[in-house]
Coordinates of C-alpha atoms in Angstrom, one line a residue:
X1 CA -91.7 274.8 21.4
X2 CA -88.1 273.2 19.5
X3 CA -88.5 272.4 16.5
X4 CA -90.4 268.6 15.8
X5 CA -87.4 268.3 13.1
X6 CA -84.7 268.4 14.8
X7 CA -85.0 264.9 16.5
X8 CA -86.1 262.9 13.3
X9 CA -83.6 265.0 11.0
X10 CA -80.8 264.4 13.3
X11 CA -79.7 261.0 12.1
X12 CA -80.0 261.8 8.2
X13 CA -77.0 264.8 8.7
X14 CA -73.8 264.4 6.9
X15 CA -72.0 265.9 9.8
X16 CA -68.4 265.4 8.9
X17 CA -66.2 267.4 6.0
X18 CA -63.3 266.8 3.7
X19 CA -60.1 267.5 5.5
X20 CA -58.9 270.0 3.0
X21 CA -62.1 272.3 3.7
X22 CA -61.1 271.9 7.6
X23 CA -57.6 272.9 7.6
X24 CA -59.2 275.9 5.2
X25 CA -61.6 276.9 7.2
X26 CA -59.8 276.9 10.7
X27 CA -57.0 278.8 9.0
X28 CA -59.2 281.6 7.5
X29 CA -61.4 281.8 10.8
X30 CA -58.6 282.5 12.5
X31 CA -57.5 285.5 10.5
X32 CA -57.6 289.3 10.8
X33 CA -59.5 289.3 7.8
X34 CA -62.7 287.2 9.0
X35 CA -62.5 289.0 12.5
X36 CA -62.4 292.6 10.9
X37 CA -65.5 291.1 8.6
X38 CA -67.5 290.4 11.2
X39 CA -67.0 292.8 13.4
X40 CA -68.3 295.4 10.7
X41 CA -71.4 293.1 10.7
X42 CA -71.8 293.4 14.2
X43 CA -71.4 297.3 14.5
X44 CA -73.8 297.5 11.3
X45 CA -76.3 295.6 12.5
X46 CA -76.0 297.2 16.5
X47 CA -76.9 300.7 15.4
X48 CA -79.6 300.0 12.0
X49 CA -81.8 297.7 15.3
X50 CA -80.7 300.7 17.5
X51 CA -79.2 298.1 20.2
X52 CA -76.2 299.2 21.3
X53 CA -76.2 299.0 24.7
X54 CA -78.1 296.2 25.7
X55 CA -77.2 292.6 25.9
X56 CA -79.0 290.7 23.5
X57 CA -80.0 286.7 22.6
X58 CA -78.0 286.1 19.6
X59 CA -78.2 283.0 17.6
X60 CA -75.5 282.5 15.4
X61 CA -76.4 279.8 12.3
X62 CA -74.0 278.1 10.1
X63 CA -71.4 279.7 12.8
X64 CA -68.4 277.6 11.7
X65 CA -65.7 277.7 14.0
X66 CA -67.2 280.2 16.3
X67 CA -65.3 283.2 15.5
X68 CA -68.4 285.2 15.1
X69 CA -70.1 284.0 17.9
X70 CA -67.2 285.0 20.2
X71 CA -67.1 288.6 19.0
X72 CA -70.6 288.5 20.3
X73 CA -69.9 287.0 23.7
X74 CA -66.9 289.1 24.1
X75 CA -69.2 291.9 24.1
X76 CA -71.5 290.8 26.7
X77 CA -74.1 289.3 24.7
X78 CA -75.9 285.4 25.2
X79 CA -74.3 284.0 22.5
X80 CA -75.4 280.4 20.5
X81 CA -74.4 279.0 17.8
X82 CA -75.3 276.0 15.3
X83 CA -73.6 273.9 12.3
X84 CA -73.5 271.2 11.0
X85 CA -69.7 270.4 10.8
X86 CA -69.1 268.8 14.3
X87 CA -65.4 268.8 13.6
X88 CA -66.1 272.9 13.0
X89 CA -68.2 272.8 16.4
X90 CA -65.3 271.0 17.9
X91 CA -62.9 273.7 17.1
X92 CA -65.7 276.7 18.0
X93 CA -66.1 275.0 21.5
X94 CA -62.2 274.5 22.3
X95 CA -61.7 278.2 21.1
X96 CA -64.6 279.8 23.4
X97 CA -63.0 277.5 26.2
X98 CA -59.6 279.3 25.7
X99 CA -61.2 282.4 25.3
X100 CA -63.2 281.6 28.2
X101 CA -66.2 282.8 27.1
X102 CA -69.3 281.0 27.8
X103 CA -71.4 280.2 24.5
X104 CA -73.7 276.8 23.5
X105 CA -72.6 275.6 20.6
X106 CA -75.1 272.7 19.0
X107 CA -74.5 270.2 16.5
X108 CA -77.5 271.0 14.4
X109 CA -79.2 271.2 11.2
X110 CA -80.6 274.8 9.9
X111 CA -83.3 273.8 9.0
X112 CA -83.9 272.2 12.5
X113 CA -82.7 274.7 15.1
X114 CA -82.8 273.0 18.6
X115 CA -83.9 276.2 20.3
X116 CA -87.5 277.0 21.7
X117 CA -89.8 279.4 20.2
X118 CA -89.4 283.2 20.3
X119 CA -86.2 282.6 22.2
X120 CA -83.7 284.8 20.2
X121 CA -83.4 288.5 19.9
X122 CA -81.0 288.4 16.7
X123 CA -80.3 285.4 14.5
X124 CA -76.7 286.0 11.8
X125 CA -76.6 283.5 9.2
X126 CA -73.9 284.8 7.2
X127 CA -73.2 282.4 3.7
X128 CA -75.5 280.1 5.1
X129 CA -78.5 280.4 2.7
X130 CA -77.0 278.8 -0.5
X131 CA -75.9 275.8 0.7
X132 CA -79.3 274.9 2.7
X133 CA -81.4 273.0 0.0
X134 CA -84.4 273.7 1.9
X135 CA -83.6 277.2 2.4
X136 CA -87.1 278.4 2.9
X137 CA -87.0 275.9 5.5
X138 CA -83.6 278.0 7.3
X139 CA -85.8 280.6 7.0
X140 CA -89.0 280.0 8.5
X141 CA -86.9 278.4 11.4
X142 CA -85.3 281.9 12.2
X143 CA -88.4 283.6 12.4
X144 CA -89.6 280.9 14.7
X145 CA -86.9 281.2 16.9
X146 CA -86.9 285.2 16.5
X147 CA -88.6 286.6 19.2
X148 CA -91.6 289.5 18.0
X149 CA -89.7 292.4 17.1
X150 CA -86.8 290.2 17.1
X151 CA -84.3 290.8 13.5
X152 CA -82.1 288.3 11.0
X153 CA -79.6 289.1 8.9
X154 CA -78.7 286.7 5.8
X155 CA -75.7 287.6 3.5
X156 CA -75.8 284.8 0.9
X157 CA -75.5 284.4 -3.4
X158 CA -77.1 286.9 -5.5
X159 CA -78.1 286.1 -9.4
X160 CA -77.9 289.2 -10.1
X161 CA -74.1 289.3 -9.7
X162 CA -71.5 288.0 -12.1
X163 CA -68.8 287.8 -9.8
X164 CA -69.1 285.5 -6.7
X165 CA -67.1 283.1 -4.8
X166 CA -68.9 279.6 -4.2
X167 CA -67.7 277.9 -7.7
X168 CA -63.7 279.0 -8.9
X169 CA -65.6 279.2 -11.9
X170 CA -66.1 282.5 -14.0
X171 CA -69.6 284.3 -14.4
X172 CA -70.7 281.2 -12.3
X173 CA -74.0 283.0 -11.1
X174 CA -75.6 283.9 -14.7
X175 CA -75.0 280.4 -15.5
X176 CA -78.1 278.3 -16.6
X177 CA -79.8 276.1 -13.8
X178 CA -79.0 273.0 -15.8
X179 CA -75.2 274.0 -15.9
X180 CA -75.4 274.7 -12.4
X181 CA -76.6 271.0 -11.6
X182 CA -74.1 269.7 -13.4
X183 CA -71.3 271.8 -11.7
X184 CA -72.9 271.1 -8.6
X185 CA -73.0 267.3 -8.8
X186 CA -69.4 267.0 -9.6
X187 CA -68.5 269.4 -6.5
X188 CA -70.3 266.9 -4.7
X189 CA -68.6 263.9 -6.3
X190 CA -65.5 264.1 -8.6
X191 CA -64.5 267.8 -8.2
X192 CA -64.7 268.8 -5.0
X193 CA -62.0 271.4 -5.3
X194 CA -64.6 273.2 -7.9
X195 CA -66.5 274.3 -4.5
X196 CA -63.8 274.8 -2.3
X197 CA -64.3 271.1 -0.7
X198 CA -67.6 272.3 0.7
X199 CA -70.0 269.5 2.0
X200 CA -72.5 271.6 1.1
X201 CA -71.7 273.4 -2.0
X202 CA -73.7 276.4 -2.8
X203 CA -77.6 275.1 -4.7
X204 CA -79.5 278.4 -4.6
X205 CA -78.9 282.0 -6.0
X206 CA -81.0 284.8 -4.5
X207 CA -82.3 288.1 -5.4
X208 CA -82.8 290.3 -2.6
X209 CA -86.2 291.3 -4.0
X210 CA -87.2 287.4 -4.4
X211 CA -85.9 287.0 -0.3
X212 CA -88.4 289.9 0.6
X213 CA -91.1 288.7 -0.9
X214 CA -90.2 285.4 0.6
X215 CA -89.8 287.4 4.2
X216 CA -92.9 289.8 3.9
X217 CA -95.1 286.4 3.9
X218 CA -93.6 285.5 6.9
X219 CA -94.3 288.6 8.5
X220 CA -90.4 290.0 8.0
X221 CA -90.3 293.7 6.9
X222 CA -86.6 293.9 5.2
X223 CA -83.8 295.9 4.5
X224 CA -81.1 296.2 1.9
X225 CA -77.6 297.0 2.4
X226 CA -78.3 300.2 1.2
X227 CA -80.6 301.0 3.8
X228 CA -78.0 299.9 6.2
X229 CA -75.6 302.1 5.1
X230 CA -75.1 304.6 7.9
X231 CA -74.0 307.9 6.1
X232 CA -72.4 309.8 8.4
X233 CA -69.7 307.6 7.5
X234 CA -69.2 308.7 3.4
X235 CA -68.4 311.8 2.4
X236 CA -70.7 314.2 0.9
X237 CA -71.3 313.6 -2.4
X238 CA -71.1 309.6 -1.7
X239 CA -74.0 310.5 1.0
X240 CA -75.8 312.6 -1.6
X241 CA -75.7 309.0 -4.2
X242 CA -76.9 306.4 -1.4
X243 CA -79.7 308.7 -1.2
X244 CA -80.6 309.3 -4.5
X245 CA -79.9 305.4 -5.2
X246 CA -82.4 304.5 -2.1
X247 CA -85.2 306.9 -3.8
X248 CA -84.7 305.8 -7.2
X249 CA -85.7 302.1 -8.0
X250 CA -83.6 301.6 -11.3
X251 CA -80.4 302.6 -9.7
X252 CA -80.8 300.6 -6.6
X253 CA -81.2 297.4 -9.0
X254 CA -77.8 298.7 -10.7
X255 CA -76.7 298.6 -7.4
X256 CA -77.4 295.3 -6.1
X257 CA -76.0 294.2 -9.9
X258 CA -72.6 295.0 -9.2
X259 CA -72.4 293.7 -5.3
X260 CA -71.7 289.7 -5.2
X261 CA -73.6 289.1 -2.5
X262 CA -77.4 289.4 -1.3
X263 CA -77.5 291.2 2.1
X264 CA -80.9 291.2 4.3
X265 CA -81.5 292.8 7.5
X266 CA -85.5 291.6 8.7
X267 CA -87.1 292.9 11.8
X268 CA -90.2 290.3 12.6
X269 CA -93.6 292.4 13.5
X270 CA -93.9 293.1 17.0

């Protein structure tokens, strides 16, 4: 079954974007830099779901201008993708064209994915979280979609964190939630640059333990970046530290104190 929100959510979308967040964005998508990112995501999260090897359903949310989504397809997976920019979808769609991959890119609301139930193998939603005001709402959708035994993986805001990169503000995170309001309405309105010219600028800030709670109730067992660290790629005594720091609560807090941004890897129960 599609989601019953899609349809009577569709009209109420701001689907447009200030032009200085465009240019940005299909500058930076286009770079080295964002394809080397997400290609680390995609060989991370192809050997901690021991996939490799196998095509896979991959839904691809808050996908931008596609460049993720075509790293997928190039691969040989069934690639779609979803955002709410349509100028961003315009620009995902002309790119796949010339890249001539095949991959459905949708016009569409996170919080009302237009794809049927237990449909999707993987679902990325990369920096997606923080700037969905329903964001439980993105959530439950991705389960929905997530076939049983199906994964996600969010990277989004953590609180935990002083340094991030939504505001161009400093120690933005630790901020009080009234001073985030108020910073948050004038990105919206007056100071847009304070947010990068984001539609959407960022409204929530996670803790990875607060986003597997969240999960567990939806029948999402999660995992942390450290458990995704594969360590045959550190030395040994950085081995021997991700192990004590996965063993010993305290220090994995420290650990997820000093990283900017909340990662989750969920697997849904079979």
């Amino acid at each position: 079954m599609m989601s019953s929100k899609f349809a009577k959510d569709e009209a109420a979308w701001n689907t447009g974007g200030h032009a200085d967040f465009y240019s940005y964005y299909e500058k930076q998508s286009g770079g080295a830099l964002a394809r080397q990112r997400f290609l680390t995501i995609q060989s991370t999260l192809l050997r901690a779901l021991g996939t490799a090897g196998r095509p896979l359903d991959v839904a691809d949310i808050g996908c931008g201008a596609g460049t993720q989504a075509r790293l997928w397809a190039d691969k040989g997976h069934r690639v779609r993708g979803a955002d709410i920019n349509e100028a961003l979808i315009g620009l995902a769609r002309r790119r796949a064209e010339q890249s001539g991959l095949a991959i459905d890119f949708s016009v569409a609301s996170a919080t009302a994915l237009p794809w049927e139930d237990g449909s999707v193998d993987l679902c990325i939603a990369p920096e997606l979280l923080e700037h969905v005001a329903d964001w439980s709402a993105c959530l439950a959708e991705m389960v929905r979609v997530l076939r049983p035994g199906g994964a996600l993986f969010v990277s989004t805001s953590n609180r935990l964190c002083p340094r991030q990169e939504e505001f161009t503000l400093p120690l933005y995170s630790w901020y009080p939630a009234v001073l985030k309001h108020r910073f948050e309405h004038l990105a919206r309105t007056t100071r847009p640059d304070l947010a990068g010219y984001a539609t959407y600028p960022a409204v929530n800030w996670f803790t990875y333990y607060g986003l597997r709670r969240h999960l567990a109730r939806l029948g999402v067992r999660s995992m942390d970046r450290f458990d995704m660290m594969d360590l045959a790629q550190h030395g040994r005594l950085a081995g021997a530290a991700i192990r004590l720091l996965r063993r010993v609560p305290p220090l994995r807090f420290l650990g997820h104190v000093v990283t900017p941004y909340t990662v989750v890897l969920g697997v849904k129960a079979a």
